[in-house]
Amino acid sequence: MDLNMNVNAPHSMGTTIIGVTYNGGVVLGADSRTSTGMYVANRASDKITQLTDNVYVCRSGSAADSQIVSDYVRYFLHQHTIQVGQPATVKVAANLIRLLSYSNKNMLQTGLIVGGWDKYEGGKIYGIPLGGTLIEQPFAIGGSGSSYLYGFLDQAWKEGMTKDEAERLVVKAVSLAIARDGASGGVVRTVIINSEGVTRNFYPGDKLQLWHDELEPQNSLLDILNAPPSPEPMNI
Amino acid sequence: MSNSVIEVPPKGGFSFDLCKRNEMLAKKGLNPPSFRKTGTTIVGLIFQDGVILGADTRATEGPIVCDKNCEKIHYMAPNIYCCGAGTAADTEAVTDMVSSQLQLHRYHTGRESRVVTALTLLKKHLFNYQGYVSAALVLGGVDVTGPHLHTIYPHGSTDTLPFATMGSGSLAAMAVFESKYKEGLTRNEGIELVTEAICSGIFNDLGSGSNVDVCVITKAGKEYLRNHLQPNPRTYTSSKGYSFPKKTGVGKSCLLLQFTDKRFQPVHDLTIGVELGARMISIDDKPVGLQIWDTAGQESFRPITRSYYRGALLVGL
């Protein structure tokens, strides 16, 4: 392995992102790892960004490109809300993202999942992958870790789940992807959006369920650091 | 950026064709002139009363250390400071520019600058230049909304963290932070931790070295501890000092006077420029005329005396 890690390589989010509709709203989920080359630049990043009170977007791909695109769309949506006089719909948000992504397809490298709730259509998920396609789906996955989730979600997603079932599904999916994808890791963040509002949840990495071949942490430095100081001599 | 086969007409924005040409030339072996980088270890952390920033002080130009005590913690606003890693010119220019923009904004709004304002200005600029402005920054400050710490990467992406490291020594410094950081550090604990992290970078990374600079920012104000720690003193200094061999007052004019006039003058004025002496001597029973030019030894006359060496048959040293 090249030990000369280029810490000035473009910041990319290897990532696993997922958005799922349920009966009454949507649940968005993501991991928290941002890498520059082989180094984890941020192990606790928040990839689920707010666009409006009721619409959020999951970002993947180049960190810079996705941050700038979501900043522009947040600004456009704010203007749109003032002009129209009511909260923007999820479809409008998704279309604004798609317009930016498609017209700059040569320059941008970012895949996004837009999810939210509005009073006309209810909970909706829109996937906008690399080229700038816009596709409305009952559930969407993205990022490098998504390769490991296609089969799982085909089997596990069902129409008309409850809020808790949907969130459990999202956490399980992201956790499975983290187990297999090197570019995903850290914690699992979820955002639940429905008619009542927005709820953010946080699942630390060491509290997730263990999958095949994963071991319980043993003799972790965290135990030694947090333990009260004891005068035990070292065992040889 | 993807390599597209379709030729798209330019729609505005910058053209980076020359950058691509430079990269291609570098790959072919034509190296550009080396420029000054700050290899660097820069860090920041949030403690109970605000933000502490730290940096080393080595600036390198290729393999050479060109500045052993440079300042990497740049002023942005009275309550905001920014550490810079990467190309020294880029970090200085970009922090200078945004600092001026913040000042104008303060005049406009009549309020203290906020850290997110500096963050947005920096990130927009760096994104526009698509990573060619090689500035990796740790931005920290305290404003009305509280203490903030952000990292900004050359391509324009940003992270908001409770503790952050950047630069070539970032891995060494992050190792120290990950094992010892906790929330609610006191001022002295925070300074100690930052110093330890920078020292870890100084001693384990070749691109970082020399001294430790620390900057503490709280709601009350800022404290810039320049050269807070100097763990690399010069070890081999001779107590006698050094002196360089004398070129003036060695006796050139005296020698000429003795040779041409056969007399000795104990006290001489300093030779201005060049003096001419002449003498006839016989070599093999043939008379030979010697034209002797006595050049001044002083450094300041060097350009004048130099022109007299041309065409000389003999030089006496």
Coordinates of C-alpha atoms in Angstrom, one line a residue, chain A residues 5 12 17 22 34 37 39 41 46 56-57 61 93-94 107 118 122 139 142 147 165 171 176-177 190 197 202 208 216:
Chain A
M5 CA -1.3 9.0 1.4
S12 CA -15.2 12.1 -1.6
I17 CA -27.3 6.4 1.3
Y22 CA -43.6 4.1 4.3
T34 CA -15.8 11.0 4.3
G37 CA -7.8 8.9 -0.8
Y39 CA -7.6 8.4 4.9
A41 CA -11.1 12.8 6.8
D46 CA -23.7 14.4 8.3
Y56 CA -34.0 16.7 2.9
V57 CA -31.4 15.3 0.5
G61 CA -19.9 11.2 -4.5
A93 CA -36.9 20.2 -5.0
A94 CA -36.0 17.1 -6.9
M107 CA -18.3 18.9 -14.3
D118 CA -45.8 17.5 1.2
G122 CA -47.4 12.7 0.8
F139 CA -37.2 3.3 -2.3
G142 CA -26.9 5.3 -3.7
S147 CA -24.0 -2.3 -4.6
E165 CA -40.5 -0.9 10.6
V171 CA -30.6 1.0 9.8
L176 CA -25.0 -4.3 6.2
A177 CA -23.4 -2.0 3.7
T190 CA -31.6 8.6 9.9
G197 CA -42.4 17.1 11.1
F202 CA -28.3 8.6 15.5
L208 CA -25.1 -1.9 15.5
E216 CA -17.4 -8.3 19.5

